[in-house]
GROMACS .gro file of C-alpha atoms in nm:
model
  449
    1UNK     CA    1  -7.674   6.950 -12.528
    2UNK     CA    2  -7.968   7.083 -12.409
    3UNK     CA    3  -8.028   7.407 -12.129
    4UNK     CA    4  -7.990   7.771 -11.961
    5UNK     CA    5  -7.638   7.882 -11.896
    6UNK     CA    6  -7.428   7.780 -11.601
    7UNK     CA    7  -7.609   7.420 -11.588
    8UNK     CA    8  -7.290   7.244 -11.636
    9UNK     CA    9  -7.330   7.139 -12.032
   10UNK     CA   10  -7.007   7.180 -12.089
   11UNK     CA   11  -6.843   6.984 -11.796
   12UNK     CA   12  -7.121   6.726 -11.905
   13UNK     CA   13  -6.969   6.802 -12.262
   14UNK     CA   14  -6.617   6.689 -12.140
   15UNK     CA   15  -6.654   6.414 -11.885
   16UNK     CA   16  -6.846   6.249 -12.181
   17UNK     CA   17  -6.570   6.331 -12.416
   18UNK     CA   18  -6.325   6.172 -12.219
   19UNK     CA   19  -6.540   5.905 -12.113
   20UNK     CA   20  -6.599   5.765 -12.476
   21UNK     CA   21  -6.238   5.848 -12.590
   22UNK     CA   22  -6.131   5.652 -12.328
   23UNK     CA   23  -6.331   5.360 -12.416
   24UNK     CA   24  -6.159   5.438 -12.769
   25UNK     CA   25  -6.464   5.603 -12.937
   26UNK     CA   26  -6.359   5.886 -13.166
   27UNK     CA   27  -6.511   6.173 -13.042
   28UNK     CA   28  -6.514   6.577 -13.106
   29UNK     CA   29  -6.696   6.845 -12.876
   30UNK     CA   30  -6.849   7.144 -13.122
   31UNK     CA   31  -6.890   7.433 -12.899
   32UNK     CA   32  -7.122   7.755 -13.080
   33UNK     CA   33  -7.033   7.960 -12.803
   34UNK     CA   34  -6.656   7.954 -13.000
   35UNK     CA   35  -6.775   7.965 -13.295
   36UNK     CA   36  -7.001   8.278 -13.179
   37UNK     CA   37  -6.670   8.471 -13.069
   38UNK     CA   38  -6.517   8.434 -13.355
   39UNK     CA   39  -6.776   8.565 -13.562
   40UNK     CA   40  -6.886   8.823 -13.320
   41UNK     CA   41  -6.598   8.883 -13.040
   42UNK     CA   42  -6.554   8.921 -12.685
   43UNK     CA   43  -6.695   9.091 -12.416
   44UNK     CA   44  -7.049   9.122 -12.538
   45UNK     CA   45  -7.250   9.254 -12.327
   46UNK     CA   46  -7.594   9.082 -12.218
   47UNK     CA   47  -7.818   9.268 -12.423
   48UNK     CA   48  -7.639   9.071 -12.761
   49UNK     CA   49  -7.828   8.749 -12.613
   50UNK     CA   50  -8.151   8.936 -12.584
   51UNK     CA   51  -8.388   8.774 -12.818
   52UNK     CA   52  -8.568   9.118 -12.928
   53UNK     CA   53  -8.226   9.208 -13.064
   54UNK     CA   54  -8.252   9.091 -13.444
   55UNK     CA   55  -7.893   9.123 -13.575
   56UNK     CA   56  -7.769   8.936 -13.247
   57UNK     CA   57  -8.002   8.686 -13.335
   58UNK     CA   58  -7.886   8.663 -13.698
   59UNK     CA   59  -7.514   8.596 -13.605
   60UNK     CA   60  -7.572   8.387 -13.257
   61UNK     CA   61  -7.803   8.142 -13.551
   62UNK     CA   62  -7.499   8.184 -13.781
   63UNK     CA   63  -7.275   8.046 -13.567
   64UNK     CA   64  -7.472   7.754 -13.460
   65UNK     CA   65  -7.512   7.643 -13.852
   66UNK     CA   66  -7.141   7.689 -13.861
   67UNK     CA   67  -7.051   7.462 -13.608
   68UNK     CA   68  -7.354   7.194 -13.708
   69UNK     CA   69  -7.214   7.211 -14.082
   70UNK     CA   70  -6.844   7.087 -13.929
   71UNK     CA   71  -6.963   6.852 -13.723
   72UNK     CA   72  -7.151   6.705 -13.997
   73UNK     CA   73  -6.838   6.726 -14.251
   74UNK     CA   74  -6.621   6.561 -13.953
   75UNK     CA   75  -6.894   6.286 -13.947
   76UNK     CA   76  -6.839   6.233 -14.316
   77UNK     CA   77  -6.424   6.273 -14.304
   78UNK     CA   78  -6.364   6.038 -14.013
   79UNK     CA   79  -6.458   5.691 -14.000
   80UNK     CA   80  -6.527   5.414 -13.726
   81UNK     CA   81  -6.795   5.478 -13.477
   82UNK     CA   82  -6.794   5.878 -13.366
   83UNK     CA   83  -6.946   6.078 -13.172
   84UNK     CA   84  -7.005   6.472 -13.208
   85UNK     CA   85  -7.133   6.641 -12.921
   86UNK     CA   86  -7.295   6.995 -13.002
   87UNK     CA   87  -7.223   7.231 -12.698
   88UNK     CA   88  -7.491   7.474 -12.735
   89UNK     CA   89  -7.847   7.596 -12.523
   90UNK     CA   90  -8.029   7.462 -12.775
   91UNK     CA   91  -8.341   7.561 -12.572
   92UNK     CA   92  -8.663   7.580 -12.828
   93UNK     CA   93  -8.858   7.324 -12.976
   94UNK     CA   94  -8.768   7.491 -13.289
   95UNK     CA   95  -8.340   7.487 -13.292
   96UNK     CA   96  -8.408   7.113 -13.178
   97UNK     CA   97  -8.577   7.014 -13.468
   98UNK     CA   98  -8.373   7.196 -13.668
   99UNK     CA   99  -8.122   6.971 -13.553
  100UNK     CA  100  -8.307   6.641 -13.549
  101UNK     CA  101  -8.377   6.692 -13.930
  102UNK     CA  102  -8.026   6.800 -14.026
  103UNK     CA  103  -7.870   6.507 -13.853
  104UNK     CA  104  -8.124   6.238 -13.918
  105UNK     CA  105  -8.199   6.284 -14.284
  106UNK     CA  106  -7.836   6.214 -14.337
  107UNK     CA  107  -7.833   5.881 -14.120
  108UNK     CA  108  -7.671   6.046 -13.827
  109UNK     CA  109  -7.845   5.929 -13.483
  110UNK     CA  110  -7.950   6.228 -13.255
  111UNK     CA  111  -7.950   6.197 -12.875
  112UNK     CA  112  -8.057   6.497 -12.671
  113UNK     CA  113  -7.885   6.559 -12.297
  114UNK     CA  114  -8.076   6.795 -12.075
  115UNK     CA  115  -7.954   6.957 -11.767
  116UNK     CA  116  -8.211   7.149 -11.548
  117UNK     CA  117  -8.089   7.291 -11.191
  118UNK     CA  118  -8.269   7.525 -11.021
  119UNK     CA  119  -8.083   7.509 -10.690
  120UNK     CA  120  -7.920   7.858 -10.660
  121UNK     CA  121  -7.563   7.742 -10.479
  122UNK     CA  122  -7.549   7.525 -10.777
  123UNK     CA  123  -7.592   7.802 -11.029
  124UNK     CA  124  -7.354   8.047 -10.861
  125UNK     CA  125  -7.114   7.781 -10.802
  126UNK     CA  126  -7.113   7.729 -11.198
  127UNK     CA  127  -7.069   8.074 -11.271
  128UNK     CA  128  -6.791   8.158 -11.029
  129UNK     CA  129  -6.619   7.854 -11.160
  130UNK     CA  130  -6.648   7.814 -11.499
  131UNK     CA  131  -6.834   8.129 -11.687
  132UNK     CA  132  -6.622   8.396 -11.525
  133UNK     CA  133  -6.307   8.246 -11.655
  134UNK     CA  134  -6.433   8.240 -12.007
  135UNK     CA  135  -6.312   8.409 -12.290
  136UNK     CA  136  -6.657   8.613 -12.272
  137UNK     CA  137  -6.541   8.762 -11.915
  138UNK     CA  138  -6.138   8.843 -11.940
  139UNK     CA  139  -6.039   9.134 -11.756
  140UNK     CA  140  -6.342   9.194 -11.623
  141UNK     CA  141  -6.434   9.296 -11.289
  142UNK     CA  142  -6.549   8.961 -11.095
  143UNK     CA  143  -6.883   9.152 -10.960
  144UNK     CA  144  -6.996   9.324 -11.261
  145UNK     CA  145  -6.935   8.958 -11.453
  146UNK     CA  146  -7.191   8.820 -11.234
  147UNK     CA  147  -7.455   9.034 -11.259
  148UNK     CA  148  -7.414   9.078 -11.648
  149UNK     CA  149  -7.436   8.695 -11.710
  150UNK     CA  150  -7.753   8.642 -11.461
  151UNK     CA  151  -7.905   8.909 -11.729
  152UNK     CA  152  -7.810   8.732 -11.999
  153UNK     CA  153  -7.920   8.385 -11.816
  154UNK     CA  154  -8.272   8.546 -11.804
  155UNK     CA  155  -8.264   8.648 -12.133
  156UNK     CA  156  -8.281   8.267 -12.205
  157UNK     CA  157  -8.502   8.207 -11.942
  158UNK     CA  158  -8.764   8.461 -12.152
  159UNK     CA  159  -8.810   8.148 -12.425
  160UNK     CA  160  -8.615   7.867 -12.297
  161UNK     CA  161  -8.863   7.523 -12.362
  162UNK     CA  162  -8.753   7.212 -12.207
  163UNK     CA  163  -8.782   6.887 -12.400
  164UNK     CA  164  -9.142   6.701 -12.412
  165UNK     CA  165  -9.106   6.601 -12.778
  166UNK     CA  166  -9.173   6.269 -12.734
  167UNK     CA  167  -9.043   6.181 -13.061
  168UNK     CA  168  -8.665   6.283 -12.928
  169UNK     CA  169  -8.402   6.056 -12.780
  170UNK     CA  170  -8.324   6.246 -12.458
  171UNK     CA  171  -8.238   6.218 -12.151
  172UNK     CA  172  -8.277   6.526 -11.883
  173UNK     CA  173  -8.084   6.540 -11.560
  174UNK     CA  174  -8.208   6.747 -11.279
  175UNK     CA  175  -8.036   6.898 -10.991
  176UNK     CA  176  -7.737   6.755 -11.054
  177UNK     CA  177  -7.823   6.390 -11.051
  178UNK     CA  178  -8.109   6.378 -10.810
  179UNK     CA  179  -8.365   6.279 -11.083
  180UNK     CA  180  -8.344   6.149 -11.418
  181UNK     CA  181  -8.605   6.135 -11.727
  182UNK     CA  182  -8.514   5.896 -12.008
  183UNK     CA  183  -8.711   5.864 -12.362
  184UNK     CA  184  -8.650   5.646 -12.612
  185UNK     CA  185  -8.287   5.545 -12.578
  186UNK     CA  186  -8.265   5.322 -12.875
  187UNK     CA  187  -7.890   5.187 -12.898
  188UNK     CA  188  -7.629   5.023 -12.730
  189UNK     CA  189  -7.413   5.349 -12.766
  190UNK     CA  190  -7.707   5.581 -12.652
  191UNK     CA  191  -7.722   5.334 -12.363
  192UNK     CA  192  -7.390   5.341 -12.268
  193UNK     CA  193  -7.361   5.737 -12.225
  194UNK     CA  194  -7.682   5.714 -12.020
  195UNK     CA  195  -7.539   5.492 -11.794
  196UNK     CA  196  -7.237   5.669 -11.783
  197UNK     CA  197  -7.497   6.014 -11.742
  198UNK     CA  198  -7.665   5.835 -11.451
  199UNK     CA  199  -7.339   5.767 -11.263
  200UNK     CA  200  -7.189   6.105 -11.357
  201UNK     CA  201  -7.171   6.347 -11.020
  202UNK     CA  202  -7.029   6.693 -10.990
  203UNK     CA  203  -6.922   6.736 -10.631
  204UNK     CA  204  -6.549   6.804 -10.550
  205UNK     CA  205  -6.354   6.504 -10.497
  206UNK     CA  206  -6.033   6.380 -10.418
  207UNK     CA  207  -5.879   6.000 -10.561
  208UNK     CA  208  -5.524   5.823 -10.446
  209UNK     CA  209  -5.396   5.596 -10.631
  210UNK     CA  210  -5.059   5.380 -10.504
  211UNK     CA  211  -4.891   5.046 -10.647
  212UNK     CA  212  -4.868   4.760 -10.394
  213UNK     CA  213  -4.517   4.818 -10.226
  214UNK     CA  214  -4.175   4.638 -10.438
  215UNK     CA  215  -4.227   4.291 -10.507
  216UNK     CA  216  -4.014   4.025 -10.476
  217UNK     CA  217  -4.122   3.956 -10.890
  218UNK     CA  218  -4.013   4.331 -10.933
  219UNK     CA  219  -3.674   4.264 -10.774
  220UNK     CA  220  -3.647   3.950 -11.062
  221UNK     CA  221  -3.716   4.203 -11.309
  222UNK     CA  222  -4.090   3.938 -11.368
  223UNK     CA  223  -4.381   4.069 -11.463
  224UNK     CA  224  -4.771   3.916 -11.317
  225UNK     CA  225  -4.730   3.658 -11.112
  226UNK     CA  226  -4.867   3.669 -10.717
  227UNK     CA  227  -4.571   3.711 -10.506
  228UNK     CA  228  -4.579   3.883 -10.170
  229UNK     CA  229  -4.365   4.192 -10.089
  230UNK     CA  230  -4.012   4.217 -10.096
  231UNK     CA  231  -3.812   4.364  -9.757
  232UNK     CA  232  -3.869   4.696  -9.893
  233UNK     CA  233  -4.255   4.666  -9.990
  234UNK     CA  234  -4.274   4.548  -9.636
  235UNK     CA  235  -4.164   4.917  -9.560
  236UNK     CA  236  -4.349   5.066  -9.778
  237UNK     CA  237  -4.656   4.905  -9.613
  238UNK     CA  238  -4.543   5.001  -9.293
  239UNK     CA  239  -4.486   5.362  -9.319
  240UNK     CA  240  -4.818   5.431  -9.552
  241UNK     CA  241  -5.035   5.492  -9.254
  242UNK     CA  242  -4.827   5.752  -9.138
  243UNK     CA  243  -4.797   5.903  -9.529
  244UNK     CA  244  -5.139   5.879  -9.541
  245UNK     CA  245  -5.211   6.067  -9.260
  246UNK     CA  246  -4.966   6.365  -9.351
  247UNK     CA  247  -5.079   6.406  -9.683
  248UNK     CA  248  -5.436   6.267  -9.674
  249UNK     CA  249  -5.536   6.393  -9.323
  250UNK     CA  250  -5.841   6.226  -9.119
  251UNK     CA  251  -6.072   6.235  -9.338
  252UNK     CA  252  -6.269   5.941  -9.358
  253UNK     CA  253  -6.136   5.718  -9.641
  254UNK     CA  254  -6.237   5.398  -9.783
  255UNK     CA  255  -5.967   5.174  -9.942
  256UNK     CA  256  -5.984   4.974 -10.229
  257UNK     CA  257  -5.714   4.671 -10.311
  258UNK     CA  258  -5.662   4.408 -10.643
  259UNK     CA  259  -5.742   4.077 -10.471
  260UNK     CA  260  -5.360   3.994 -10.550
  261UNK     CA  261  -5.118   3.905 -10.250
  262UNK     CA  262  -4.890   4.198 -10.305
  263UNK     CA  263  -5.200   4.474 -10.306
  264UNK     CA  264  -5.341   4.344  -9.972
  265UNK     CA  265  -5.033   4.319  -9.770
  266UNK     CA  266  -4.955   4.657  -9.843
  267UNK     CA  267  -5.299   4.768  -9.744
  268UNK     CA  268  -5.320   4.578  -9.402
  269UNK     CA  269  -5.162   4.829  -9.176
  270UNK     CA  270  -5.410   5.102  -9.275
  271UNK     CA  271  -5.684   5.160  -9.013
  272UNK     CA  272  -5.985   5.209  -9.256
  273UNK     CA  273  -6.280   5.008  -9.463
  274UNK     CA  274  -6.103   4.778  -9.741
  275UNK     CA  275  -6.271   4.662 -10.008
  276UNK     CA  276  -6.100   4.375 -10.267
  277UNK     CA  277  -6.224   4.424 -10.669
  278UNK     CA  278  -6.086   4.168 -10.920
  279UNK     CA  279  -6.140   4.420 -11.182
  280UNK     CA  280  -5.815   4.619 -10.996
  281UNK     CA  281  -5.597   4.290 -11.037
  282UNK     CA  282  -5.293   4.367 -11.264
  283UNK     CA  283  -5.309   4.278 -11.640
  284UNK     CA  284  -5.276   3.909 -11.732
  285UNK     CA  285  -4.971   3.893 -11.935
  286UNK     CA  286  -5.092   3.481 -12.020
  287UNK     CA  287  -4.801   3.271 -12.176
  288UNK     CA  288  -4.566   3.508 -11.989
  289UNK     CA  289  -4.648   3.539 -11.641
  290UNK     CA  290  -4.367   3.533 -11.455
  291UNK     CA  291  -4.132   3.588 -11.690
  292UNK     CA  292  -3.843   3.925 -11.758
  293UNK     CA  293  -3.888   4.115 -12.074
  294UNK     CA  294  -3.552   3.994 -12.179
  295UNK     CA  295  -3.690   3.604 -12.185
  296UNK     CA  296  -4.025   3.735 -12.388
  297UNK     CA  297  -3.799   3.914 -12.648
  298UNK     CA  298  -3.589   3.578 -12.687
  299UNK     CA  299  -3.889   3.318 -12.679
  300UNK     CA  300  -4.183   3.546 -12.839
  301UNK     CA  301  -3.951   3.764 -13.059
  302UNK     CA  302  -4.246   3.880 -13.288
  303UNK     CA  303  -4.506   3.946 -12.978
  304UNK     CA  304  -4.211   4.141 -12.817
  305UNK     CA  305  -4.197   4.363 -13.121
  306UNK     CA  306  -4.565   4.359 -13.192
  307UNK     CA  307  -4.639   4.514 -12.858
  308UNK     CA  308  -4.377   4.784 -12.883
  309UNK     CA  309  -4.542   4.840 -13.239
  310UNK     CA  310  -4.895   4.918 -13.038
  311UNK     CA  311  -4.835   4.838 -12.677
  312UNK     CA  312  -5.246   4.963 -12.606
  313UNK     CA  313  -5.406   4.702 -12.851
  314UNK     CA  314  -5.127   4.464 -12.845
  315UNK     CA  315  -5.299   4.131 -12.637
  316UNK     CA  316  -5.095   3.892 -12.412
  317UNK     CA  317  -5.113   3.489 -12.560
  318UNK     CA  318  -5.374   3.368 -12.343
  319UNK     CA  319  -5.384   3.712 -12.201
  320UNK     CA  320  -5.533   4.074 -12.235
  321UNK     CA  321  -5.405   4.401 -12.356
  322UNK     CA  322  -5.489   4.752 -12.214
  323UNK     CA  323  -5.766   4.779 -12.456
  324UNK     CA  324  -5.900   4.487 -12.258
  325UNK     CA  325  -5.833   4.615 -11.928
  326UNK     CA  326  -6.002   4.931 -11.994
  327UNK     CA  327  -6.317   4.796 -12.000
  328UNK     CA  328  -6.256   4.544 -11.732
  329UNK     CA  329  -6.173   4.901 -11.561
  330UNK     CA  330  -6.512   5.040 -11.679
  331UNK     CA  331  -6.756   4.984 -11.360
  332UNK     CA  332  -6.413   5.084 -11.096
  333UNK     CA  333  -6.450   5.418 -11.286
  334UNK     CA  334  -6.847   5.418 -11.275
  335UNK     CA  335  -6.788   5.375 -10.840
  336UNK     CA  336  -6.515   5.652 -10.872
  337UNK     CA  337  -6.739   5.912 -11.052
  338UNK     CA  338  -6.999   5.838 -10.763
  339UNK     CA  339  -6.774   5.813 -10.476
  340UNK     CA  340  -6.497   6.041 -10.304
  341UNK     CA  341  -6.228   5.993 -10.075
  342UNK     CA  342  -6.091   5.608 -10.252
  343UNK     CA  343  -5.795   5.518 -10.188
  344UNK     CA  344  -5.661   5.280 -10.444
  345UNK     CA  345  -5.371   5.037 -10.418
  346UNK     CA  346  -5.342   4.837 -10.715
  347UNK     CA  347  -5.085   4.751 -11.021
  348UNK     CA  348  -4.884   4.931 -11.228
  349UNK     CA  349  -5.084   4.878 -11.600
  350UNK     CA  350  -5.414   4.892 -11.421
  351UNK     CA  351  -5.343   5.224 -11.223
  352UNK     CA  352  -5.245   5.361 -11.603
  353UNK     CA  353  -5.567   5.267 -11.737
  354UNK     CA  354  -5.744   5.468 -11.442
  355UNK     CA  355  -5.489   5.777 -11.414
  356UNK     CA  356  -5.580   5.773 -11.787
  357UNK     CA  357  -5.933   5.836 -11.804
  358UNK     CA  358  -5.889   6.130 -11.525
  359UNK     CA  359  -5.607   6.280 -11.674
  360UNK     CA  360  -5.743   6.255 -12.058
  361UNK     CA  361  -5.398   6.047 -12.204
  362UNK     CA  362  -5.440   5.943 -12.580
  363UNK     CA  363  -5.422   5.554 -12.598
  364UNK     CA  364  -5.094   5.584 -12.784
  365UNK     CA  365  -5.023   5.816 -12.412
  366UNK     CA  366  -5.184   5.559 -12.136
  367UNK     CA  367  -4.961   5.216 -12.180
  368UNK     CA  368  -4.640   5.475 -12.133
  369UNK     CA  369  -4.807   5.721 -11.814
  370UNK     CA  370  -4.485   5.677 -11.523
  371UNK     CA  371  -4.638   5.512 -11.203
  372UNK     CA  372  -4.370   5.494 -10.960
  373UNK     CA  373  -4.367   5.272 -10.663
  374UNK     CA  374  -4.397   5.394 -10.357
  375UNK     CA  375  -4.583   5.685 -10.435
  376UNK     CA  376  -4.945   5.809 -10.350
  377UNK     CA  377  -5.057   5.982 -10.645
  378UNK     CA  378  -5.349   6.255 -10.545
  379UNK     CA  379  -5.614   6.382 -10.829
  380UNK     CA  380  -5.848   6.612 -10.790
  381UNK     CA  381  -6.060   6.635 -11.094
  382UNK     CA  382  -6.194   6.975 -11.214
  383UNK     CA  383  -6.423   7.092 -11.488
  384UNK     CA  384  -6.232   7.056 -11.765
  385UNK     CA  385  -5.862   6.966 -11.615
  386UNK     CA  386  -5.703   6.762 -11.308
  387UNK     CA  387  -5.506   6.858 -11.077
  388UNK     CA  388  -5.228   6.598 -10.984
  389UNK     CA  389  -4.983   6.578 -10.681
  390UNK     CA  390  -4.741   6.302 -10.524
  391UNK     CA  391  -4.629   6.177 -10.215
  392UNK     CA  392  -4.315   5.995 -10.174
  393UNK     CA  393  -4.200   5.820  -9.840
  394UNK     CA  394  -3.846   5.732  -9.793
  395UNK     CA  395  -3.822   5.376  -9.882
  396UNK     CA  396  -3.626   5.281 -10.235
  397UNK     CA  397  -3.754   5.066 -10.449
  398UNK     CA  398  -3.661   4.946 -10.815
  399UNK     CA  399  -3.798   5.135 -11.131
  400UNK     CA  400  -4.007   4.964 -11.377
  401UNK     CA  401  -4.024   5.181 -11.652
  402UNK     CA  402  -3.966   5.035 -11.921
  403UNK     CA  403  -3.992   5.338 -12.242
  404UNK     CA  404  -4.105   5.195 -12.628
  405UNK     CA  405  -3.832   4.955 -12.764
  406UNK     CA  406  -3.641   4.925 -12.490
  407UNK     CA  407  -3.564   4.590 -12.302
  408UNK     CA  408  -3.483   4.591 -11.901
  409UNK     CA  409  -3.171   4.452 -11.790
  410UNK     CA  410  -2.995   4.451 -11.416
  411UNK     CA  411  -2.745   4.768 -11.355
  412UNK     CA  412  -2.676   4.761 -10.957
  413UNK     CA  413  -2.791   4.469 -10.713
  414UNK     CA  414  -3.174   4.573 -10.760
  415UNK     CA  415  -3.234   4.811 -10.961
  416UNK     CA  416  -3.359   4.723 -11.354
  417UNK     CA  417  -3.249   5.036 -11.622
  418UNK     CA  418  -3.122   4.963 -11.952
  419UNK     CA  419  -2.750   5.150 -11.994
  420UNK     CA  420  -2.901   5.319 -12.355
  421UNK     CA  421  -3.078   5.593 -12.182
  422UNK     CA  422  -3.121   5.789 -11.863
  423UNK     CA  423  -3.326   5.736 -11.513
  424UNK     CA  424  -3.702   5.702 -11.630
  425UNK     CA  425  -3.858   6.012 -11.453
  426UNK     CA  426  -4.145   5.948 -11.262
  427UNK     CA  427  -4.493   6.110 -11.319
  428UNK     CA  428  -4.429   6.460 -11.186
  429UNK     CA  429  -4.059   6.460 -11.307
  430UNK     CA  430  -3.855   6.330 -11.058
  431UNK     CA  431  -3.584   6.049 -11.086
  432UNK     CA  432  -3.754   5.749 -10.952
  433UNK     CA  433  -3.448   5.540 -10.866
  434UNK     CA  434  -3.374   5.278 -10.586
  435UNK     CA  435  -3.191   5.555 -10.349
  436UNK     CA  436  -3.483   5.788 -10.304
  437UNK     CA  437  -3.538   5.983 -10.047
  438UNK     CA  438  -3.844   6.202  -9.955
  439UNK     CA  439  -3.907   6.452 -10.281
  440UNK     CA  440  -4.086   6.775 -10.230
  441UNK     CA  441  -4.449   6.760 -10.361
  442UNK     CA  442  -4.475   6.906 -10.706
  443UNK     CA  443  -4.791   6.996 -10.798
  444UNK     CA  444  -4.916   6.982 -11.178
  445UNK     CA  445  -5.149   7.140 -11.413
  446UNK     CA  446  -5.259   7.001 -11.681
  447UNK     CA  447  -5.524   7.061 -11.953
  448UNK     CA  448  -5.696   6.686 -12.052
  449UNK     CA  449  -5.904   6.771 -12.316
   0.00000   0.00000   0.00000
């Protein structure tokens, strides 16, 4: 990472983190602003960063060879393809090649990411967000915060250099996203985060996700398959214009269905824009669409146990697996990281894959996330969290949980639990059985990353 203070290169830092873990690319964030508290402390005031102060300047360089020497040791200790991203200002022409030449020389490909914002609302927006809840600010009066870190932003300002090494991979994003300058991106990998860079936006947003209201296949206990809704998805459809509009407001919204039957009759009463994406279709199960998890365990005994074994990587004869529908998933994300206000209704694997990337789930995590149905589920992605609520309307439906190792099996007229173990919860924590009624909202926080 590459720029002044309060440009966002951490949040960049993160949403690429998660990004490429998602995708199921090992990667680690080294951040020398930790490694400079540990060494140094906290609270410093803004005349440690001032580059006429020597034995600043001796420990702020110590702690960025300590966290350069661990990411280069983690390079070495892991293996597959991994990527170390090196949250620091890095803002001379000297620290970068320091860095090109420790990296390169031992086959490790550099890449350089640049933000430059001048736009003041920006800047204070940053600060007010992000740097005053730092570990460098606690218990610290808000004001006094503020105008110690714009010192110690000018400090940097003094002898910052932005990149024009044309020998550099970089990329340099300006004003949050308006303009872009790209120099010799020379992989598929570098390409990737650039395209990712290009589509990445920081303005607040809000995402809904649903599932398509009950199925008549849910009802059968069947997975895939294209049937229409059952009495109670009709509902469902019914009252989610009115749920919307309680929880969602009148803001203008733009939905977004799986070109499957069930997803588009539950969307038809809503009065706004719909838009049908094949990537949102549910995951092909192959050999055993339409079947119940009971006939897959007795005909495919060894795929049954295969996919409990590792239910992410685990592919479907004829089918996919979530690893698959990740990257089928890939450009959906791309559109949500540009747009706000989407309103998905989709399925319950491929909202998992989505909820995933936002709320930063492991892959051993993401195949087991709880999606109830009938359910908006509300994120509102922060800097380095997202914040997650849910709105339930008072129509019951069956649950199709199903936890690691367990089979399904029919208890009462329509709902599918297996008698070994109690009510699957649903994402926030609720029981999520047929009888529900409306549940209070529960908000959650959560730390992704």
């Amino acid at each position: 990472m590459v720029g002044l203070p309060a440009r966002g290169k951490t949040y960049i830092s993160y949403k690429v983190s998660r990004y490429l873990t998602w995708l199921g690319i090992k990667t680690h964030i080294f951040s020398v602003g930790n490694y400079r508290r540990k060494i140094a402390g906290l609270n410093l005031p803004h005349t440690f960063f001032d580059t006429n102060n020597m034995e600043a300047m001796k420990i702020r360089h110590e702690a960025a060879m300590m966290a350069l020497n661990d990411m280069i040791q983690w390079f070495f200790k892991e293996e597959g393809t991994l990527v170390g991203i090196l949250d620091a200002t890095n803002s001379s022409k000297k620290a970068r090649a320091w860095i090109n030449q420790e990296l390169t020389c031992r086959g490790i490909q550099v890449l350089f990411i640049e933000s430059i914002c001048d736009n003041e609302k920006v800047i204070m927006s940053n600060i007010k967000d992000v740097k005053l809840s730092s570990p460098d600010y606690c218990n610290r009066d808000p004001k006094a915060a503020t105008e110690d870190f714009m010192k110690r932003i000018s400090h940097y300002e003094a002898t910052y250099e932005t990149i024009t090494e044309q020998d550099l991979s970089y990329i340099k994003l300006i004003n949050v996203g308006s303009q872009y300058i790209i120099n010799m991106i020379r992989s598929y990998l570098e390409s990737r985060i650039v395209y990712y860079l290009m589509n990445l936006h920081t303005r607040p947003k809000r995402i809904w996700f649903s599932r398509h209201g009950e199925s008549l296949f849910n009802l059968e206990d069947k997975i895939g398959g294209d049937s229409g809704l059952s009495p109670r998805g009709e509902q469902y459809a019914l009252k989610l214009p009115e749920l919307v509009k309680q929880n969602i407001g009148d803001r203008p919204l733009t939905v977004w269905t799986s070109s499957m039957t069930r997803t588009i009759q539950t969307a038809r009463h809503l009065p706004f824009p719909k838009k049908q994406w094949k990537a949102l279709d549910e995951l092909d199960t192959g050999v055993c669409d339409g079947m119940t998890y009971d006939e897959i365990a007795a005909k495919y005994p060894d795929d049954f146990s295969r996919r409990d074994e590792d239910k992410f990587n685990y592919r479907y004869r004829g089918g996919e697996s979530y690893r698959d529908l990740v990257l089928r998933l890939e450009p959906v994300i791309m559109d949500l990281e540009r747009h706000e206000n989407i309103l998905i209704i989709s399925h319950q694997a491929t909202i998992r894959c989505m909820y995933a990337y936002f709320m930063g789930l492991s892959h051993e995590e993401l195949p087991y996330a709880r999606i109830p149905l009938h359910t908006i589920i509300e994120l509102k992605p922060k800097a380095f969290s997202c914040e997650e609520k849910l709105y339930k309307v008072d129509v019951g439906a069956v649950d199709t949980f199903r936890p690691k190792g367990q089979k399904s099996r029919r208890l009462t007229n329509d709902t599918f639990v297996d008698s070994s173990i109690p009510l699957a919860e649903g994402a926030s924590g609720e029981i999520a059985d047929a009888n529900t009624s409306i549940l209070p909202i529960t908000p959650i926080s959560v730390t992704p990353c």
